[in-house]
């Protein structure tokens, strides 16, 4: 049984703890948070007695195999490097770091220490996304040449995550990052990107609308768009909708997890709704299931000495897209990924 420690017991970490309780082959034996209240609540809810306010003290005292960092981005580099210095495998929540240079430094530190590193980029692990990927891989709609990954909502994310209203960067860094990763997952890495961003909500500091055009090479292009300023007739948070066109047909992932595949003159409709895990609650169940799935993937990868799908190295390509989007919007030009990923 792998022994893990969780750093950060806030809003989202509760999902991690549920996921770890379900995971086969790993358990969380110690937790850490600077907030005594959050530490107490998480410790009591999950029956974890080893509680620390200081990560360095926890890593010095506990016998561990891995560390799961579920704090917000400003602390990721220091905590990941601390864990690597103890020879521990590292999971780091998204966004990987505040800036690309820090993300690259984390990858370098883990490489130097020879420890596995995974970014907890869970959206591609949502079961509807996995089912879409399987249809594409089976070749049912032929060669894919166009896609759209879309997340448009007016859900109040700020009540659960107040820091989202305070940063200079908002939707691309926090939510667009997932949509960009899904675009990479389904359509391949991007060669260049062009983007426009905008703030609609006057009560927040960062942008809440983004429109991005990705060139995936070989004539494959996608639109990735996200908004927290879009009042739909039915609020779909936190669903990501997809449109994918291929040489033999089309795939659509519409509202309420309904997938439509049209190929060779025939259309089939498939309900790809995620399961409601016993500890999950709507509308978050889609995300909650993906937390359990990515954490099981991590355990399996450590066990089989495989690189996780969203390893640090892999996630640099998603994180660089975030940087490229801000650069493109600021300078009003297309940004080539080679400018950032040399
Ligand atoms: P939060 O502020 O609710 O929780 C963070 C916790 O970390 C706090 O309790 C804080 O006291 C603690 N902390 C910060 N620095 C620390 C340190 N050095 N040592 C010990 N404790 C420390 O934030 P959150 O909403 O839970 O978000 C955490 C991360 O999860 C963010 O990076 C966010 O982007 C990510 N997130 C991901 C998803 C997803 O679906 N993948 C959803 C929500 C949040
Ligand atoms: O996934 C996230 O990082 C969350 C949310 C889905 C609310 O945007 O912040």
Short mmCIF file of C-alpha atoms and ligand atoms in Angstrom, two decimals:
data_model
loop_
_atom_site.label_atom_id
_atom_site.label_comp_id
_atom_site.label_asym_id
_atom_site.label_seq_id
_atom_site.Cartn_x
_atom_site.Cartn_y
_atom_site.Cartn_z
CA UNK A 1 0.00 0.00 0.00
CA UNK A 2 1.47 3.37 -1.05
CA UNK A 3 1.58 5.98 1.69
CA UNK A 4 0.65 9.51 0.69
CA UNK A 5 0.41 12.89 2.40
CA UNK A 6 -1.94 15.67 1.34
CA UNK A 7 -0.86 19.32 1.55
CA UNK A 8 -3.77 21.77 1.44
CA UNK A 9 -7.13 20.77 2.94
CA UNK A 10 -9.30 23.42 1.33
CA UNK A 11 -12.33 23.52 -0.93
CA UNK A 12 -11.17 21.04 -3.56
CA UNK A 13 -8.95 18.81 -1.41
CA UNK A 14 -12.04 17.20 0.12
CA UNK A 15 -12.64 15.60 -3.29
CA UNK A 16 -9.04 14.34 -3.31
CA UNK A 17 -9.57 12.76 0.11
CA UNK A 18 -12.74 11.00 -1.05
CA UNK A 19 -10.87 9.82 -4.15
CA UNK A 20 -7.99 8.51 -2.04
CA UNK A 21 -10.39 6.64 0.23
CA UNK A 22 -11.74 4.84 -2.87
CA UNK A 23 -8.32 4.24 -4.46
CA UNK A 24 -6.95 0.72 -4.65
CA UNK A 25 -3.29 0.57 -3.57
CA UNK A 26 -2.83 3.93 -1.79
CA UNK A 27 -3.89 5.72 1.35
CA UNK A 28 -3.41 9.17 2.81
CA UNK A 29 -1.63 8.79 6.15
CA UNK A 30 -0.94 12.47 6.97
CA UNK A 31 -2.41 15.86 6.09
CA UNK A 32 -1.14 19.42 6.29
CA UNK A 33 -2.74 22.86 6.18
CA UNK A 34 -1.73 26.24 7.52
CA UNK A 35 -5.32 26.79 8.60
CA UNK A 36 -6.02 24.94 11.90
CA UNK A 37 -9.74 24.88 11.16
CA UNK A 38 -9.38 23.30 7.72
CA UNK A 39 -6.89 20.79 9.11
CA UNK A 40 -9.26 19.81 11.89
CA UNK A 41 -12.31 19.50 9.62
CA UNK A 42 -10.51 17.33 7.04
CA UNK A 43 -8.80 15.24 9.72
CA UNK A 44 -12.06 14.54 11.53
CA UNK A 45 -14.07 13.84 8.37
CA UNK A 46 -11.55 11.31 7.07
CA UNK A 47 -10.21 9.97 10.38
CA UNK A 48 -6.61 11.07 9.77
CA UNK A 49 -4.74 11.64 13.03
CA UNK A 50 -1.35 12.78 11.69
CA UNK A 51 -1.98 16.51 11.14
CA UNK A 52 0.60 19.22 10.50
CA UNK A 53 0.58 22.97 9.96
CA UNK A 54 4.02 22.85 8.36
CA UNK A 55 4.81 20.70 5.31
CA UNK A 56 8.55 20.54 6.04
CA UNK A 57 7.87 19.10 9.48
CA UNK A 58 5.42 16.56 8.05
CA UNK A 59 7.88 15.35 5.41
CA UNK A 60 10.68 15.12 7.99
CA UNK A 61 8.60 13.00 10.36
CA UNK A 62 6.40 10.76 8.21
CA UNK A 63 7.41 7.72 6.17
CA UNK A 64 5.86 8.46 2.76
CA UNK A 65 5.87 7.38 -0.89
CA UNK A 66 4.17 10.42 -2.42
CA UNK A 67 2.84 13.90 -1.72
CA UNK A 68 -0.41 15.30 -3.14
CA UNK A 69 -0.27 19.11 -3.33
CA UNK A 70 -3.77 20.63 -3.35
CA UNK A 71 -2.89 24.20 -2.43
CA UNK A 72 -3.33 27.12 -4.84
CA UNK A 73 -0.65 27.84 -7.44
CA UNK A 74 1.62 30.34 -5.60
CA UNK A 75 2.83 27.62 -3.18
CA UNK A 76 3.22 24.79 -5.75
CA UNK A 77 6.89 25.28 -6.63
CA UNK A 78 8.19 25.48 -3.06
CA UNK A 79 6.11 22.49 -1.95
CA UNK A 80 6.93 20.34 -5.01
CA UNK A 81 10.64 21.06 -4.61
CA UNK A 82 10.44 20.26 -0.90
CA UNK A 83 8.83 16.89 -1.68
CA UNK A 84 11.37 16.16 -4.42
CA UNK A 85 14.22 16.95 -1.99
CA UNK A 86 12.84 14.14 0.21
CA UNK A 87 12.84 11.77 -2.78
CA UNK A 88 9.03 11.64 -2.84
CA UNK A 89 6.82 11.29 -5.91
CA UNK A 90 4.75 14.43 -6.46
CA UNK A 91 1.20 15.21 -7.54
CA UNK A 92 0.56 18.91 -8.10
CA UNK A 93 -2.86 20.50 -8.63
CA UNK A 94 -3.49 22.69 -11.67
CA UNK A 95 -2.61 25.38 -12.56
CA UNK A 96 0.88 23.91 -12.34
CA UNK A 97 2.37 27.26 -11.20
CA UNK A 98 1.73 31.00 -11.51
CA UNK A 99 4.13 31.28 -14.48
CA UNK A 100 5.71 28.88 -16.99
CA UNK A 101 9.24 29.42 -15.63
CA UNK A 102 8.14 28.00 -12.24
CA UNK A 103 6.42 25.04 -13.91
CA UNK A 104 9.60 24.28 -15.85
CA UNK A 105 11.62 24.55 -12.62
CA UNK A 106 9.35 22.01 -10.89
CA UNK A 107 9.83 19.55 -13.77
CA UNK A 108 13.60 20.07 -13.61
CA UNK A 109 13.70 19.54 -9.82
CA UNK A 110 11.69 16.32 -10.00
CA UNK A 111 13.82 15.06 -12.91
CA UNK A 112 16.99 15.82 -10.95
CA UNK A 113 15.64 14.00 -7.89
CA UNK A 114 14.44 11.13 -10.11
CA UNK A 115 10.89 11.26 -8.75
CA UNK A 116 7.63 10.88 -10.74
CA UNK A 117 5.56 14.04 -11.15
CA UNK A 118 1.92 14.32 -12.23
CA UNK A 119 -0.21 17.43 -12.59
CA UNK A 120 -3.72 16.80 -11.26
CA UNK A 121 -5.28 17.81 -14.60
CA UNK A 122 -8.49 15.87 -14.20
CA UNK A 123 -10.93 17.14 -16.84
CA UNK A 124 -9.68 14.72 -19.53
CA UNK A 125 -10.46 11.95 -17.02
CA UNK A 126 -14.19 12.78 -16.98
CA UNK A 127 -15.81 9.62 -18.32
CA UNK A 128 -17.68 11.49 -21.13
CA UNK A 129 -14.28 12.71 -22.41
CA UNK A 130 -12.85 9.19 -22.23
CA UNK A 131 -15.82 7.88 -24.22
CA UNK A 132 -15.40 10.58 -26.87
CA UNK A 133 -11.70 9.72 -27.14
CA UNK A 134 -12.58 6.04 -27.66
CA UNK A 135 -14.90 6.92 -30.59
CA UNK A 136 -12.16 9.03 -32.21
CA UNK A 137 -9.55 6.32 -31.68
CA UNK A 138 -11.83 3.71 -33.24
CA UNK A 139 -11.83 5.84 -36.41
CA UNK A 140 -15.62 6.02 -36.56
CA UNK A 141 -15.66 9.62 -37.85
CA UNK A 142 -12.48 9.21 -39.90
CA UNK A 143 -9.64 11.72 -39.88
CA UNK A 144 -10.51 14.56 -37.54
CA UNK A 145 -9.97 18.00 -39.09
CA UNK A 146 -11.87 20.40 -36.81
CA UNK A 147 -13.00 20.70 -33.21
CA UNK A 148 -14.63 22.97 -30.69
CA UNK A 149 -14.23 22.67 -26.93
CA UNK A 150 -16.68 24.95 -25.19
CA UNK A 151 -17.45 25.82 -21.56
CA UNK A 152 -19.98 28.66 -21.14
CA UNK A 153 -21.69 29.37 -17.85
CA UNK A 154 -22.84 31.98 -15.35
CA UNK A 155 -22.34 29.73 -12.31
CA UNK A 156 -21.11 31.52 -9.19
CA UNK A 157 -17.69 29.94 -8.75
CA UNK A 158 -16.55 32.77 -6.50
CA UNK A 159 -18.55 31.74 -3.43
CA UNK A 160 -16.66 28.41 -3.16
CA UNK A 161 -13.35 29.77 -4.47
CA UNK A 162 -13.15 33.48 -3.53
CA UNK A 163 -9.52 33.76 -4.73
CA UNK A 164 -10.78 33.37 -8.30
CA UNK A 165 -12.21 36.90 -8.16
CA UNK A 166 -8.95 38.41 -6.95
CA UNK A 167 -6.24 37.39 -9.43
CA UNK A 168 -5.07 39.41 -12.41
CA UNK A 169 -5.63 36.23 -14.45
CA UNK A 170 -8.85 34.26 -14.13
CA UNK A 171 -10.71 32.13 -16.63
CA UNK A 172 -7.90 31.02 -18.94
CA UNK A 173 -5.61 30.12 -16.04
CA UNK A 174 -8.30 28.42 -13.96
CA UNK A 175 -10.83 26.90 -16.37
CA UNK A 176 -9.49 27.45 -19.88
CA UNK A 177 -6.52 25.35 -18.83
CA UNK A 178 -8.84 22.32 -18.62
CA UNK A 179 -10.44 23.05 -22.01
CA UNK A 180 -7.01 23.53 -23.60
CA UNK A 181 -5.88 20.21 -22.14
CA UNK A 182 -8.98 18.50 -23.53
CA UNK A 183 -8.21 20.01 -26.96
CA UNK A 184 -4.69 18.54 -26.76
CA UNK A 185 -6.05 15.21 -25.52
CA UNK A 186 -8.58 14.86 -28.36
CA UNK A 187 -6.90 16.67 -31.26
CA UNK A 188 -3.18 16.61 -30.51
CA UNK A 189 -0.61 19.17 -29.40
CA UNK A 190 -0.96 22.72 -30.66
CA UNK A 191 1.64 24.43 -32.84
CA UNK A 192 0.31 27.95 -32.43
CA UNK A 193 -2.54 29.86 -30.87
CA UNK A 194 -4.38 33.12 -31.36
CA UNK A 195 -6.73 34.46 -28.67
CA UNK A 196 -8.93 37.27 -27.44
CA UNK A 197 -9.96 37.74 -23.80
CA UNK A 198 -12.38 40.05 -22.02
CA UNK A 199 -13.73 40.86 -18.57
CA UNK A 200 -17.53 41.24 -18.43
CA UNK A 201 -18.19 40.94 -14.69
CA UNK A 202 -17.09 44.26 -13.10
CA UNK A 203 -16.83 42.71 -9.62
CA UNK A 204 -13.83 40.53 -10.46
CA UNK A 205 -10.26 41.46 -11.38
CA UNK A 206 -9.37 39.05 -14.18
CA UNK A 207 -10.88 38.08 -17.53
CA UNK A 208 -14.02 35.94 -17.55
CA UNK A 209 -14.36 35.34 -21.31
CA UNK A 210 -11.82 33.84 -23.70
CA UNK A 211 -11.91 32.77 -27.36
CA UNK A 212 -8.93 30.77 -28.62
CA UNK A 213 -7.99 29.42 -32.05
CA UNK A 214 -5.53 26.50 -32.02
CA UNK A 215 -3.57 25.10 -34.94
CA UNK A 216 -2.84 21.42 -34.23
CA UNK A 217 -0.84 20.90 -37.44
CA UNK A 218 -1.73 18.78 -40.49
CA UNK A 219 -4.67 21.10 -41.20
CA UNK A 220 -6.38 20.32 -37.90
CA UNK A 221 -7.79 23.41 -36.14
CA UNK A 222 -9.93 23.97 -33.09
CA UNK A 223 -11.82 26.69 -31.27
CA UNK A 224 -11.57 26.59 -27.50
CA UNK A 225 -13.97 29.02 -25.84
CA UNK A 226 -14.91 29.63 -22.25
CA UNK A 227 -17.02 32.11 -20.35
CA UNK A 228 -18.38 32.72 -16.87
CA UNK A 229 -20.48 35.59 -18.22
CA UNK A 230 -22.94 33.50 -20.25
CA UNK A 231 -26.50 33.12 -18.95
CA UNK A 232 -27.92 30.08 -20.71
CA UNK A 233 -31.57 29.09 -20.47
CA UNK A 234 -30.36 26.03 -18.54
CA UNK A 235 -27.18 26.40 -16.49
CA UNK A 236 -24.84 23.59 -17.56
CA UNK A 237 -21.97 24.06 -15.10
CA UNK A 238 -19.54 22.27 -15.08
CA UNK A 239 -20.13 20.62 -18.45
CA UNK A 240 -17.67 20.95 -21.33
CA UNK A 241 -19.40 20.65 -24.72
CA UNK A 242 -17.68 19.31 -27.82
CA UNK A 243 -18.09 19.49 -31.59
CA UNK A 244 -15.71 17.39 -33.65
CA UNK A 245 -15.76 16.95 -37.42
CA UNK A 246 -13.98 14.17 -39.27
CA UNK A 247 -13.65 12.99 -42.86
CA UNK A 248 -16.35 10.31 -42.36
CA UNK A 249 -18.66 11.96 -39.85
CA UNK A 250 -19.19 14.14 -36.84
CA UNK A 251 -19.29 13.80 -33.07
CA UNK A 252 -21.14 16.14 -30.73
CA UNK A 253 -21.12 16.09 -26.94
CA UNK A 254 -24.16 18.15 -26.10
CA UNK A 255 -25.94 19.30 -22.97
CA UNK A 256 -26.49 16.79 -20.18
CA UNK A 257 -23.81 14.43 -21.45
CA UNK A 258 -25.61 13.39 -24.63
CA UNK A 259 -23.20 12.21 -27.33
CA UNK A 260 -24.30 12.11 -30.97
CA UNK A 261 -22.19 10.34 -33.58
CA UNK A 262 -23.11 10.68 -37.23
CA UNK A 263 -21.13 8.59 -39.70
CA UNK A 264 -21.79 6.91 -43.04
CA UNK A 265 -25.32 8.36 -43.16
CA UNK A 266 -26.33 6.95 -39.75
CA UNK A 267 -26.74 8.72 -36.43
CA UNK A 268 -26.50 7.16 -33.01
CA UNK A 269 -27.27 8.84 -29.68
CA UNK A 270 -25.44 7.72 -26.55
CA UNK A 271 -26.01 8.85 -22.99
CA UNK A 272 -22.48 9.25 -21.58
CA UNK A 273 -23.54 10.68 -18.21
CA UNK A 274 -20.93 10.19 -15.50
CA UNK A 275 -21.90 8.04 -12.54
CA UNK A 276 -22.92 9.76 -9.30
CA UNK A 277 -20.37 8.34 -6.86
CA UNK A 278 -21.72 7.77 -3.32
CA UNK A 279 -19.78 10.76 -1.95
CA UNK A 280 -20.45 13.06 -4.91
CA UNK A 281 -23.13 15.68 -5.44
CA UNK A 282 -24.64 17.31 -8.53
CA UNK A 283 -23.60 19.29 -10.50
CA UNK A 284 -20.00 18.57 -9.42
CA UNK A 285 -20.24 14.78 -9.86
CA UNK A 286 -18.61 14.89 -13.28
CA UNK A 287 -15.50 16.55 -11.84
CA UNK A 288 -15.60 14.43 -8.70
CA UNK A 289 -15.56 11.19 -10.69
CA UNK A 290 -12.57 12.46 -12.67
CA UNK A 291 -10.68 13.09 -9.42
CA UNK A 292 -11.11 9.46 -8.38
CA UNK A 293 -10.09 8.26 -11.87
CA UNK A 294 -6.92 10.36 -12.17
CA UNK A 295 -5.81 9.39 -8.65
CA UNK A 296 -6.28 5.68 -9.47
CA UNK A 297 -4.28 6.30 -12.67
CA UNK A 298 -1.48 7.76 -10.50
CA UNK A 299 -1.42 4.68 -8.24
CA UNK A 300 -1.40 2.35 -11.25
CA UNK A 301 1.41 4.34 -12.91
CA UNK A 302 3.57 4.29 -9.76
CA UNK A 303 2.92 0.57 -9.40
CA UNK A 304 3.79 -0.18 -13.04
CA UNK A 305 6.58 2.45 -13.25
CA UNK A 306 4.77 4.22 -16.13
CA UNK A 307 4.69 7.95 -16.83
CA UNK A 308 1.25 9.39 -15.96
CA UNK A 309 -0.74 10.84 -18.88
CA UNK A 310 -0.58 14.32 -17.38
CA UNK A 311 3.01 14.11 -16.18
CA UNK A 312 4.83 17.34 -15.42
CA UNK A 313 6.53 17.15 -18.81
CA UNK A 314 3.20 16.67 -20.59
CA UNK A 315 1.46 19.42 -18.66
CA UNK A 316 4.10 21.99 -19.61
CA UNK A 317 2.46 21.88 -23.07
CA UNK A 318 -0.95 22.69 -21.60
CA UNK A 319 0.44 25.33 -19.28
CA UNK A 320 2.43 26.91 -22.14
CA UNK A 321 -0.87 27.25 -24.03
CA UNK A 322 -2.24 29.29 -21.14
CA UNK A 323 0.79 31.60 -21.30
CA UNK A 324 0.47 31.76 -25.08
CA UNK A 325 -3.19 32.77 -24.85
CA UNK A 326 -2.40 35.69 -22.54
CA UNK A 327 0.53 36.72 -24.75
CA UNK A 328 -1.56 36.50 -27.91
CA UNK A 329 -4.40 38.53 -26.39
CA UNK A 330 -1.97 41.15 -25.05
CA UNK A 331 -0.03 41.57 -28.30
CA UNK A 332 -2.85 40.83 -30.74
CA UNK A 333 -0.85 38.24 -32.65
CA UNK A 334 -0.49 34.53 -33.21
CA UNK A 335 1.93 32.93 -30.76
CA UNK A 336 4.00 29.95 -31.89
CA UNK A 337 4.42 27.39 -29.13
CA UNK A 338 8.10 27.07 -30.02
CA UNK A 339 8.52 30.61 -28.60
CA UNK A 340 7.66 29.25 -25.15
CA UNK A 341 8.65 25.59 -25.26
CA UNK A 342 12.30 25.59 -26.26
P1 LIG B 1 -8.45 26.70 -1.12
O1 LIG B 1 -7.91 28.08 -0.90
O2 LIG B 1 -9.86 26.41 -0.70
O3 LIG B 1 -7.53 25.63 -0.39
C1 LIG B 1 -6.13 25.72 -0.37
C2 LIG B 1 -5.66 25.31 1.02
O4 LIG B 1 -4.24 25.24 1.00
C3 LIG B 1 -6.04 26.31 2.11
O5 LIG B 1 -6.74 25.64 3.14
C4 LIG B 1 -4.71 26.89 2.59
O6 LIG B 1 -4.69 27.18 3.97
C5 LIG B 1 -3.76 25.76 2.25
N1 LIG B 1 -2.36 26.17 2.02
C6 LIG B 1 -1.90 27.11 1.17
N2 LIG B 1 -0.55 27.15 1.20
C7 LIG B 1 -0.15 26.22 2.09
C8 LIG B 1 1.12 25.77 2.54
N3 LIG B 1 2.26 26.29 2.09
N4 LIG B 1 1.15 24.78 3.47
C9 LIG B 1 0.01 24.23 3.94
N5 LIG B 1 -1.23 24.62 3.54
C10 LIG B 1 -1.31 25.59 2.62
O7 LIG B 1 -8.23 26.39 -2.66
P2 LIG B 1 -9.00 25.30 -3.55
O8 LIG B 1 -10.19 25.93 -4.17
O9 LIG B 1 -9.15 24.04 -2.80
O10 LIG B 1 -7.95 25.11 -4.74
C11 LIG B 1 -6.76 24.40 -4.55
C12 LIG B 1 -6.20 24.03 -5.92
O11 LIG B 1 -7.13 23.15 -6.55
C13 LIG B 1 -6.04 25.23 -6.86
O12 LIG B 1 -4.83 25.10 -7.55
C14 LIG B 1 -7.24 25.13 -7.80
O13 LIG B 1 -6.99 25.64 -9.10
C15 LIG B 1 -7.44 23.64 -7.86
N6 LIG B 1 -8.82 23.25 -8.19
C16 LIG B 1 -8.96 22.30 -9.13
C17 LIG B 1 -10.22 21.89 -9.51
C18 LIG B 1 -10.33 20.83 -10.58
O14 LIG B 1 -11.39 20.43 -10.99
N7 LIG B 1 -9.22 20.31 -11.07
C19 LIG B 1 -11.35 22.46 -8.91
C20 LIG B 1 -11.17 23.42 -7.92
C21 LIG B 1 -9.88 23.81 -7.55
O1 LIG B 2 -11.71 23.20 -12.15
C1 LIG B 2 -11.45 24.21 -11.52
O2 LIG B 2 -10.32 24.53 -11.39
C2 LIG B 2 -12.51 25.00 -10.81
C3 LIG B 2 -13.78 25.26 -11.53
C4 LIG B 2 -14.33 24.09 -12.28
C5 LIG B 2 -14.83 25.81 -10.61
O3 LIG B 2 -13.47 26.28 -12.44
O4 LIG B 2 -11.95 26.21 -10.38
#
